[in-house]
Each structure stands twice: as structure tokens, then as C-alpha cells.
mmCIF file of C-alpha atoms and ligand atoms in Angstrom:
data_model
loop_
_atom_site.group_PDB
_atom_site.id
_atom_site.type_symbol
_atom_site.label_atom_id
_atom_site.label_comp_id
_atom_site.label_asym_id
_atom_site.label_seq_id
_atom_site.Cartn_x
_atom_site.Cartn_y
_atom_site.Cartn_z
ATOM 1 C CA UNK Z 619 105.622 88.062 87.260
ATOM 2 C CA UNK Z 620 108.731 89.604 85.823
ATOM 3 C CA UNK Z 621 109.642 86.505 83.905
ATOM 4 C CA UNK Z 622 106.205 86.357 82.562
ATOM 5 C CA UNK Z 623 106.031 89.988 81.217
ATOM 6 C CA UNK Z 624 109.526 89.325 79.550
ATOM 7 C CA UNK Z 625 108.171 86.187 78.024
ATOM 8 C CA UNK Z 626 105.516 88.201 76.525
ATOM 9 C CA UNK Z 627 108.153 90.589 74.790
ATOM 10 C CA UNK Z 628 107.876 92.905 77.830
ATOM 11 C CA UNK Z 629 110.774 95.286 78.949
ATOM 12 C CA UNK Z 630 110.893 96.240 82.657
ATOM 13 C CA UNK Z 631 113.260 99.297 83.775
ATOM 14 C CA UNK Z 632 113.772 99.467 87.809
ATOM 15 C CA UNK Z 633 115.322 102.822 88.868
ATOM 16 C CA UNK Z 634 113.778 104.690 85.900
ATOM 17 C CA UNK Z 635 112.176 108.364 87.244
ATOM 18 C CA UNK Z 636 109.073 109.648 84.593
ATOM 19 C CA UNK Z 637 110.003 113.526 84.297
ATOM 20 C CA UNK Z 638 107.883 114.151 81.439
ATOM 21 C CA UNK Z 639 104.802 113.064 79.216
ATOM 22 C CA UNK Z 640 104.048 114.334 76.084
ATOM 23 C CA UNK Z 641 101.194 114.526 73.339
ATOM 24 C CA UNK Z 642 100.919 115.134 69.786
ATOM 25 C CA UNK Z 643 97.402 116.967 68.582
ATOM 26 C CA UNK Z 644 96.063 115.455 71.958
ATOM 27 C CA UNK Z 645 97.829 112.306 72.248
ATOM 28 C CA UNK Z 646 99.784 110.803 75.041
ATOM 29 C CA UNK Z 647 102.714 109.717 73.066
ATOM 30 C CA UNK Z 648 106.383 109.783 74.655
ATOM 31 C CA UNK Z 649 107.615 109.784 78.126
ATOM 32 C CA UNK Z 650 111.463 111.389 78.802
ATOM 33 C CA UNK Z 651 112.737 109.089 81.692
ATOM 34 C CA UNK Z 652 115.910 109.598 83.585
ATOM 35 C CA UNK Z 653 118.133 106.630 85.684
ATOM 36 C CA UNK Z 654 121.292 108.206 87.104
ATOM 37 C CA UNK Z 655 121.223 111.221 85.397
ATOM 38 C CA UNK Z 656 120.973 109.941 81.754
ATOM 39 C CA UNK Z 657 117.795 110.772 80.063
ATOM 40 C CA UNK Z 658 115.848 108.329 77.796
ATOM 41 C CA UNK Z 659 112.860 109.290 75.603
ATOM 42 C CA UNK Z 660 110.221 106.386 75.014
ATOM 43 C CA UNK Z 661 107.740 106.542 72.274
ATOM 44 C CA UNK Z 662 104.731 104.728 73.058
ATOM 45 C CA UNK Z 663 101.209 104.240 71.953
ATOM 46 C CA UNK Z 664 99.664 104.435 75.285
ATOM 47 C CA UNK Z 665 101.291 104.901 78.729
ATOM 48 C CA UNK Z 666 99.284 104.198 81.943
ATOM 49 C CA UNK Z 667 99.682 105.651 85.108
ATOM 50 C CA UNK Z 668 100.373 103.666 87.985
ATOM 51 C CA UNK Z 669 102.123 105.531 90.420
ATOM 52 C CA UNK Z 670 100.371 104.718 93.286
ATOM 53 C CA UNK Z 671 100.091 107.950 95.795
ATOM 54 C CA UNK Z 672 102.196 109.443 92.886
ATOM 55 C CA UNK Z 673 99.881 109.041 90.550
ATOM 56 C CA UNK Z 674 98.683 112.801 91.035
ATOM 57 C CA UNK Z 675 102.025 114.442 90.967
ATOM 58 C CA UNK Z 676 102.571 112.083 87.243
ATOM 59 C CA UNK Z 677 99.450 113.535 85.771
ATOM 60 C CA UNK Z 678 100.562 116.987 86.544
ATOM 61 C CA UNK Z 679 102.862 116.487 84.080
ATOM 62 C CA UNK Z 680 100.767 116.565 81.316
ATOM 63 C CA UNK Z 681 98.456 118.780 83.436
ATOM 64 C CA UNK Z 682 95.606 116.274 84.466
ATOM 65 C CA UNK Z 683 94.002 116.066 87.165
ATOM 66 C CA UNK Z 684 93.616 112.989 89.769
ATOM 67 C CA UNK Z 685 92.103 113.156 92.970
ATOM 68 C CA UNK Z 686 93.667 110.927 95.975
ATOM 69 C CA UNK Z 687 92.911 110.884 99.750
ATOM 70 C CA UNK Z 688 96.182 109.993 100.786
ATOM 71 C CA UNK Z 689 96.666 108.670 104.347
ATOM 72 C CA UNK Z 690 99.563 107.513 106.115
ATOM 73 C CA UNK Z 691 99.991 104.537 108.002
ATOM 74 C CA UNK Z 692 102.718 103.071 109.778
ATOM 75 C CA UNK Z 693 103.245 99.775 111.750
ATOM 76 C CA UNK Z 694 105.698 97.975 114.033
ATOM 77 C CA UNK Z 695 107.543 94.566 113.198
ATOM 78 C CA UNK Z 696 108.764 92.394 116.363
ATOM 79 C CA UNK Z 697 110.839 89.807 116.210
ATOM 80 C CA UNK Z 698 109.227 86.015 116.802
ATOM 81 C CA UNK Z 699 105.696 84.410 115.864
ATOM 82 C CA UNK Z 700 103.434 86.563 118.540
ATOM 83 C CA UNK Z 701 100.658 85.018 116.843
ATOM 84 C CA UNK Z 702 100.474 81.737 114.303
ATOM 85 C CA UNK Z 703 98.010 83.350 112.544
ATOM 86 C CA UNK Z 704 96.515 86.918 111.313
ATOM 87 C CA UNK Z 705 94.299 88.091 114.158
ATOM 88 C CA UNK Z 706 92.166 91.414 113.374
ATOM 89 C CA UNK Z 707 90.199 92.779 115.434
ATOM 90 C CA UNK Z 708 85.902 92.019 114.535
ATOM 91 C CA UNK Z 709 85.184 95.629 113.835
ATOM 92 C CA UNK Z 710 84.786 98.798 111.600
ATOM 93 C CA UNK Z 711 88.677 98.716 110.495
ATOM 94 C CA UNK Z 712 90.318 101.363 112.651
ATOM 95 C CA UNK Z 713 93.959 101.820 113.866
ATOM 96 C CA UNK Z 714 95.043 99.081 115.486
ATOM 97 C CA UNK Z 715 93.209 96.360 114.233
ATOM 98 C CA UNK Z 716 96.119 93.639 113.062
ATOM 99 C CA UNK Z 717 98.822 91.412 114.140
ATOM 100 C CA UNK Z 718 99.962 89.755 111.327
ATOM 101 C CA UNK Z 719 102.491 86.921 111.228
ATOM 102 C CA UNK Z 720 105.088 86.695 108.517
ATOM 103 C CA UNK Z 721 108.253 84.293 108.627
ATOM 104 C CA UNK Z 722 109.973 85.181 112.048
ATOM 105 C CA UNK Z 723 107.957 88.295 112.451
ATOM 106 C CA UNK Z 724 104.895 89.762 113.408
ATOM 107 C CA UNK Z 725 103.698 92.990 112.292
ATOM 108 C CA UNK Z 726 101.215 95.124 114.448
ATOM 109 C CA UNK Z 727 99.336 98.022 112.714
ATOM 110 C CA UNK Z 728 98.224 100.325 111.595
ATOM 111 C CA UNK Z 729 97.346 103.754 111.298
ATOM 112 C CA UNK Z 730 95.574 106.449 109.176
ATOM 113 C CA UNK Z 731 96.213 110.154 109.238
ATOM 114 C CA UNK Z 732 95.333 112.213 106.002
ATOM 115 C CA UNK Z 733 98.190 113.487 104.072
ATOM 116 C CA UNK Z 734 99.072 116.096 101.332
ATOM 117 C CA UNK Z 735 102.280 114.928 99.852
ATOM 118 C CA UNK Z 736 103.121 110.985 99.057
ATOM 119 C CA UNK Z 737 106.837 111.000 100.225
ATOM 120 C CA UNK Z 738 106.342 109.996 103.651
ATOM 121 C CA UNK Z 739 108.992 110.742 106.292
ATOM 122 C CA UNK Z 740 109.650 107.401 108.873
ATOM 123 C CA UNK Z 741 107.395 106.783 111.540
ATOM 124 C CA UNK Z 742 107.897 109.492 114.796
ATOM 125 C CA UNK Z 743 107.800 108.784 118.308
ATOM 126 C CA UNK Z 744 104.626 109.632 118.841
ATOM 127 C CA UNK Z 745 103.188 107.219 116.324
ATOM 128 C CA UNK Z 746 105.045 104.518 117.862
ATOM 129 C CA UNK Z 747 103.670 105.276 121.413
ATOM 130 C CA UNK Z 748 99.933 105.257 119.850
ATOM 131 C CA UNK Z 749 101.126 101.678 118.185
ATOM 132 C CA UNK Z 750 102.262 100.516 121.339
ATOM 133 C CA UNK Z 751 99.150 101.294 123.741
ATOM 134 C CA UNK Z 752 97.008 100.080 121.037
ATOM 135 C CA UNK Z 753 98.556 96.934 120.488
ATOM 136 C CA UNK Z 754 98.372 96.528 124.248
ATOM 137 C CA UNK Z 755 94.474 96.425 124.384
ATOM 138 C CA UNK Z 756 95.084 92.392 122.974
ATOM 139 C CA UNK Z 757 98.719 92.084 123.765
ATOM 140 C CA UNK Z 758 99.051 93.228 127.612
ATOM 141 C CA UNK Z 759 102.663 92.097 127.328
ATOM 142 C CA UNK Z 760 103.664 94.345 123.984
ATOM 143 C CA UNK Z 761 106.420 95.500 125.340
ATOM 144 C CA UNK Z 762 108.269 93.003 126.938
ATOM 145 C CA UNK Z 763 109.019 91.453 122.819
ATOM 146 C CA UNK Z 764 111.562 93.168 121.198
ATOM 147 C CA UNK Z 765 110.356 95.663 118.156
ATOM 148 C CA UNK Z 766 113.537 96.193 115.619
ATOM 149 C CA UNK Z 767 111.856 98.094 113.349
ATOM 150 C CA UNK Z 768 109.242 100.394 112.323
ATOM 151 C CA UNK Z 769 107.339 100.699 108.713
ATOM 152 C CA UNK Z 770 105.273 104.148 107.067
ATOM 153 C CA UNK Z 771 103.569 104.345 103.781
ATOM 154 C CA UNK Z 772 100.827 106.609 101.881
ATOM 155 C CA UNK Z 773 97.792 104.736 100.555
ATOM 156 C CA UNK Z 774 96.108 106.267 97.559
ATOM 157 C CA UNK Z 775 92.663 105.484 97.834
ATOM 158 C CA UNK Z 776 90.450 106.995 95.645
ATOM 159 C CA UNK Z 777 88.823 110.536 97.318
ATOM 160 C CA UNK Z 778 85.077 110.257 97.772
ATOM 161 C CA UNK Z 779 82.962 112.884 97.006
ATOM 162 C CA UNK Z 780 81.350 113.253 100.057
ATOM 163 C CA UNK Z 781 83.208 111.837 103.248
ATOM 164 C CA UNK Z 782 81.683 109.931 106.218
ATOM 165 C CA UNK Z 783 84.066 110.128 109.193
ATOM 166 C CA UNK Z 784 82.890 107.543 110.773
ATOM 167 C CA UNK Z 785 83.059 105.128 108.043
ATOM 168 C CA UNK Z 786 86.935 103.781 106.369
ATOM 169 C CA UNK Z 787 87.217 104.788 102.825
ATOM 170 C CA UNK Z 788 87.036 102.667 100.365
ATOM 171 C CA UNK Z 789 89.788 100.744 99.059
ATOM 172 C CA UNK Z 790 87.411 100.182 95.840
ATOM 173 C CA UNK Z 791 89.765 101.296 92.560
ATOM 174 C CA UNK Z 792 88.941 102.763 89.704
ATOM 175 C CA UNK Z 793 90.789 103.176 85.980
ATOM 176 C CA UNK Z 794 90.333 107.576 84.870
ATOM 177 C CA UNK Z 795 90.419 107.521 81.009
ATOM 178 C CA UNK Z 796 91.655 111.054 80.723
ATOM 179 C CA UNK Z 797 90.005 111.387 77.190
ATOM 180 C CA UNK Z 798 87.485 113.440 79.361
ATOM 181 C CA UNK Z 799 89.785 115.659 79.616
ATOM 182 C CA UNK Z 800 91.548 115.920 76.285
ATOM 183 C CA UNK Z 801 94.187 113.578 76.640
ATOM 184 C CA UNK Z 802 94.025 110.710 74.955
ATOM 185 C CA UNK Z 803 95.553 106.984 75.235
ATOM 186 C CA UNK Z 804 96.424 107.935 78.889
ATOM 187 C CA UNK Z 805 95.191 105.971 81.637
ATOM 188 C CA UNK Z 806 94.986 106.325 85.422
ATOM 189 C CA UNK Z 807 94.863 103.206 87.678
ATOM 190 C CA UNK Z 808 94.428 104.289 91.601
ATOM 191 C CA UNK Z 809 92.753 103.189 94.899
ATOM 192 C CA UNK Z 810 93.140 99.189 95.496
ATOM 193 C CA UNK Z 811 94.949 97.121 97.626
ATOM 194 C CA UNK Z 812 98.005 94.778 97.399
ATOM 195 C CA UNK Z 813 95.276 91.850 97.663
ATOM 196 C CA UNK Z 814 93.471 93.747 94.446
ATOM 197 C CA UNK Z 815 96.573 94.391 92.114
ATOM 198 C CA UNK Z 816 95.714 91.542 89.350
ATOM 199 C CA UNK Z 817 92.616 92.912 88.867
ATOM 200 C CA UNK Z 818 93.413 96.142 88.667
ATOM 201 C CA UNK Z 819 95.802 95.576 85.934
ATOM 202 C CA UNK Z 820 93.337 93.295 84.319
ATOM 203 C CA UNK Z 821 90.714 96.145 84.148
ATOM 204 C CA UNK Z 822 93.079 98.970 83.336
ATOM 205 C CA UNK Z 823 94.755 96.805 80.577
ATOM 206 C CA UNK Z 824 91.391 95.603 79.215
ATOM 207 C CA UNK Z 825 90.765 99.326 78.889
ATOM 208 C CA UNK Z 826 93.135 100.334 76.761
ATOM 209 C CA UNK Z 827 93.619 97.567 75.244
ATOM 210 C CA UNK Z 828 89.524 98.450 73.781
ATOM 211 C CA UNK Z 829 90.724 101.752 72.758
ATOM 212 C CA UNK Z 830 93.057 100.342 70.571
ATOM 213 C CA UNK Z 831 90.630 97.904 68.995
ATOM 214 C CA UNK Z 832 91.950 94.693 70.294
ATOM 215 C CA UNK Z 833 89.003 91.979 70.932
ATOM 216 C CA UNK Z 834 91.090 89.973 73.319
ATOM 217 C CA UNK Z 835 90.307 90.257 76.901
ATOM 218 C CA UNK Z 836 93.502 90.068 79.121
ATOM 219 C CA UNK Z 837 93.138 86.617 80.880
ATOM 220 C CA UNK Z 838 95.267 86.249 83.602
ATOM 221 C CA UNK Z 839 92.910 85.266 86.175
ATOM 222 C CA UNK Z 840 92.919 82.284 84.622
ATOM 223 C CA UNK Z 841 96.802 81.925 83.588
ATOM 224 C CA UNK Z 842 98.997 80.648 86.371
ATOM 225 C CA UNK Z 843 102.286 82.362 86.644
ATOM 226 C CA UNK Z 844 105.538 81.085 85.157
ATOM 227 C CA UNK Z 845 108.013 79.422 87.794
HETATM 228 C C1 FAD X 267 99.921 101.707 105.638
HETATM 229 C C2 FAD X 267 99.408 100.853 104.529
HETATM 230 C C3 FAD X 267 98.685 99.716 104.822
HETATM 231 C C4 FAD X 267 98.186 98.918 103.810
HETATM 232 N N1 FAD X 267 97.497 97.790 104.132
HETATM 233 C C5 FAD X 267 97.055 96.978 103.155
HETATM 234 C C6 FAD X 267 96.390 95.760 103.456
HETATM 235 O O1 FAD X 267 96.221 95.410 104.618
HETATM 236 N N2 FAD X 267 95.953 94.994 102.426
HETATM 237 C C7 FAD X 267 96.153 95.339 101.125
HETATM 238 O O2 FAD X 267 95.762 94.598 100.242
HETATM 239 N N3 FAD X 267 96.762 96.496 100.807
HETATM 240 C C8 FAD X 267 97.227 97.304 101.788
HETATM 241 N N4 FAD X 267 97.867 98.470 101.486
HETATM 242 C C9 FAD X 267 97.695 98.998 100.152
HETATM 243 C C10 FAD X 267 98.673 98.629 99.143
HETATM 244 O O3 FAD X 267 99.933 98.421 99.682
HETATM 245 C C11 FAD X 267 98.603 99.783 98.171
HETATM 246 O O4 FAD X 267 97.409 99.679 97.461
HETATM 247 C C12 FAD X 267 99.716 99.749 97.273
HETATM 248 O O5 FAD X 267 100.946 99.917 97.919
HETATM 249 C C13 FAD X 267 99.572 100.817 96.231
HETATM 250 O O6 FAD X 267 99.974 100.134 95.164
HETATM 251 P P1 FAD X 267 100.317 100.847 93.837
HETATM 252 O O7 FAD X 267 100.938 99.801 92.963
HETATM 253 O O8 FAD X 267 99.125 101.590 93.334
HETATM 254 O O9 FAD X 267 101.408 101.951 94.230
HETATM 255 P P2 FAD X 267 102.890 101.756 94.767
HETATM 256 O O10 FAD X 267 103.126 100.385 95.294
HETATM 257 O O11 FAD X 267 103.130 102.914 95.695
HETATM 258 O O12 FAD X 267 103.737 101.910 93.453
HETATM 259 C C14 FAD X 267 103.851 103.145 92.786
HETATM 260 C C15 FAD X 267 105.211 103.158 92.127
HETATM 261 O O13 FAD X 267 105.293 104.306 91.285
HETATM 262 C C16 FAD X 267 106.623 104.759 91.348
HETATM 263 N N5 FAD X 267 106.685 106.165 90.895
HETATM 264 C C17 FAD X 267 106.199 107.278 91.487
HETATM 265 N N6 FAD X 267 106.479 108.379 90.759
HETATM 266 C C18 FAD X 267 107.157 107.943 89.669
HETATM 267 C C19 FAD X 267 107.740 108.595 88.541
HETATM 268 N N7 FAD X 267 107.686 109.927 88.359
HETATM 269 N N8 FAD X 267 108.390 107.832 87.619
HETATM 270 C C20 FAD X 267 108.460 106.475 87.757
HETATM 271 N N9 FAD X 267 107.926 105.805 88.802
HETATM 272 C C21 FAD X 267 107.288 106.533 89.746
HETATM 273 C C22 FAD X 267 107.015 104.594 92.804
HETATM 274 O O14 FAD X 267 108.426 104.583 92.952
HETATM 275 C C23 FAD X 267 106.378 103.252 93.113
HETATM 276 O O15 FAD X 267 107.281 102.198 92.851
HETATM 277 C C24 FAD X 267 98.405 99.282 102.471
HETATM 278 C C25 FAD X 267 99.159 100.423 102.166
HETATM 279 C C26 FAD X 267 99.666 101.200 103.179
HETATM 280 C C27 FAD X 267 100.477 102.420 102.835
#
């Protein structure tokens, strides 16, 4: 993917923190970036936000709003196949529900617990024990394989309106256009899912690319990578 965005004249910085965004008469039109202390200003013609649980905290910077449910959920990897294949459990998706295979692991999760601030500390005792009897409901021998490490992340999924506690929220996304709210050329992607990121750039980059008049839709669900 990297290759292919460079190919297209694309510039990628790793390690680069957004600390501000500015507008001119209403116009998202610079960003002032830092990487190891030295500060960079970018003039752009759009910017999009992408920052994942973030992506609140990165509006606030130019004082919009986006509203996240962020949850936390953690897992356990153990060494060795357990399984040859991804089993999930047949139900409304609830903690607990997959063992999932990957190389000489297997990961077992996960869980959900609503939380206020993206920058997630590791995974507690506690969590682990809940990981542990849970995963023993399908695995009665859990804890005979040896676990060597443990995993914690926010999702950003997009905050309902209304929410149904007994129902998962969605992990539907959605692009903001904060024109609404004053501030153009600046775009919010949230919600999704690892197995939903092409698409999600595909709709937010169709998006602006239709505010800047272009007529060509982005196509890469059609355009295999480079290798
Ligand atoms: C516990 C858990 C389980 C999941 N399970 C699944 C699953 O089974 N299937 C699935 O498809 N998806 C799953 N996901 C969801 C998927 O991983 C998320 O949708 C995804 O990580 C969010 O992607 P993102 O690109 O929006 O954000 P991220 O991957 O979080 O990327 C946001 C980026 O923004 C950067 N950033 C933040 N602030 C700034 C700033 N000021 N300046 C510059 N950069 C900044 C961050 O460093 C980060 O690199 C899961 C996620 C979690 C946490």
C-alpha cells in the first residue's frame, strides 16, 4: 500500500504528531506537525481526519465536534495452533466469542468496556482472569497452553443516538463533512473495521475528492495492489 501511494506522488510521514489545524475565512488549510521535537507546517487543500479513537481529540483542534463510543477490548495470544481455523462462537457477538489462528499463535478475545479517553493502559489482571474463564467455556484445557502475551485497544465506533444494551454497536462507518459546521475541506472518517478500511478510504476520498470538482471516482476496488 505504501509503495502504491508513493507511486501515485504520495508522501507518507511515520512518527509525525498533528498539534494543530488551521483555517483561513473558514477553510481547513495547514496542519503544524511535530517528529522529535522539530515542528513542520503543511499547507494543504484538504486534510482528513483519520485518527481512529483520536479522531475526537484531532477535531478539537480546530474546535469540531465528533462523537465516538469508545470501548476497550483486550485479548490473549498463546503460543501454538489451538485451532486450524477461526472458530467464533454462533451468537449475538459478546466477549469471548473468538479464537483466532495466526502463524504460530492463537489469539482468544475479546472484550468491550466503554471508555472516555483513547490511550488505553495494558490489559489488568482482572481482564485476563475474565479472558481466561471465558475462553474455558470451549477450551476446558485454557490453561494448561502457555499465554506470552496480552493485547488492549479502543475501537471508535460511531455513537448511536439511542443505545440498545442488549444489542453490539455497530461497526457501520460514516465520513462527517464538517462544512455543517463551518469548517470547510475537512473531513472525518470514523467507525469501521480493519476488514472495512478500503472502503472507507474509498468513500471518504470520493468525498472530497467531489468537493473539489474532480469527476473521477477513486477505483481501487478494482486496482490490485503493487508487489
Ligand atoms: C479490541 C479490538 C478488536 C477489534 N476487532 C476487530 C475485528 O475483529 N475485525 C475488524 O475488522 N476490526 C476489528 N477492530 C477494529 C479495527 O482494528 C479498528 O477499526 C481500527 O483499529 C481503527 O482503525 P483506524 O484506522 O480508524 O484507527 P487507528 O488504527 O487507531 O489509527 C489511528 C491513527 O491515528 C494516529 N493519531 C492519533 N492522533 C494523532 C495526531 N494528533 N497526529 C497524528 N496521528 C495521530 C494514531 O497514532 C494511529 O496510528 C478491533 C479493534 C479493537 C480495538
Amino acid at each position: 500500500l505504501a509503495k502504491e501511494i508513493r507511486a501515485y506522488g504520495g508522501k507518507i510521514l511515520t512518527n509525525h504528531q498533528v498539534l494543530s489545524i488551521k483555517q483561513t475565512n473558514g477553510v481547513a488549510n495547514s496542519i503544524v506537525v511535530s517528529c522529535n521535537g522539530i515542528k513542520n507546517n503543511i499547507e494543504c487543500d484538504g486534510i482528513i481526519n483519520a485518527a481512529g479513537p483520536w479522531s475526537g481529540k484531532v477535531a478539537k483542534l480546530i474546535n469540531q465536534n465528533v462523537e465516538l463510543q469508545l470501548t476497550r477490548g483486550c485479548g490473549i495470544f498463546f503460543t501454538g495452533q489451538l485451532v486450524s481455523q477461526a472458530i467464533n462462537r454462533c451468537r449475538i457477538p459478546n466477549n469471548n466469542d473468538i479464537m483466532c489462528p495466526s502463524g504460530n499463535e492463537s489469539l482468544w478475545g475479546t472484550t468491550s468496556q466503554v471508555v472516555y479517553d483513547p490511550d488505553t493502559p495494558e490489559t489488568n489482571q482482572d481482564e485476563i482472569q475474565k479472558l481466561l474463564l471465558g475462553a474455558e467455556e470451549l477450551f476446558p484445557n485454557i490453561r494448561k497452553y502457555k499465554s506470552f502475551r496480552t493485547w488492549s485497544g479502543v475501537r471508535p465506533l460511531i455513537k448511536p443516538k439511542k443505545i440498545d444494551k442488549d444489542l453490539p454497536l455497530s461497526r457501520g462507518h460514516l465520513v462527517i463533512d464538517h462544512e455543517g459546521t463551518g469548517l470547510k475541506n475537512f473531513l472525518t472518517i470514523c467507525g469501521g473495521a480493519l476488514t472495512t478500511h478500503r472502503l472507507m478510504a474509498e468513500d471518504v476520498v470520493n468525498k472530497l475528492g467531489n468537493k473539489f470538482g474532480f469527476d473521477i471516482a477513486c477505483s481501487s476496488h478494482v486496482t490490485p495492489l503493487l508487489n
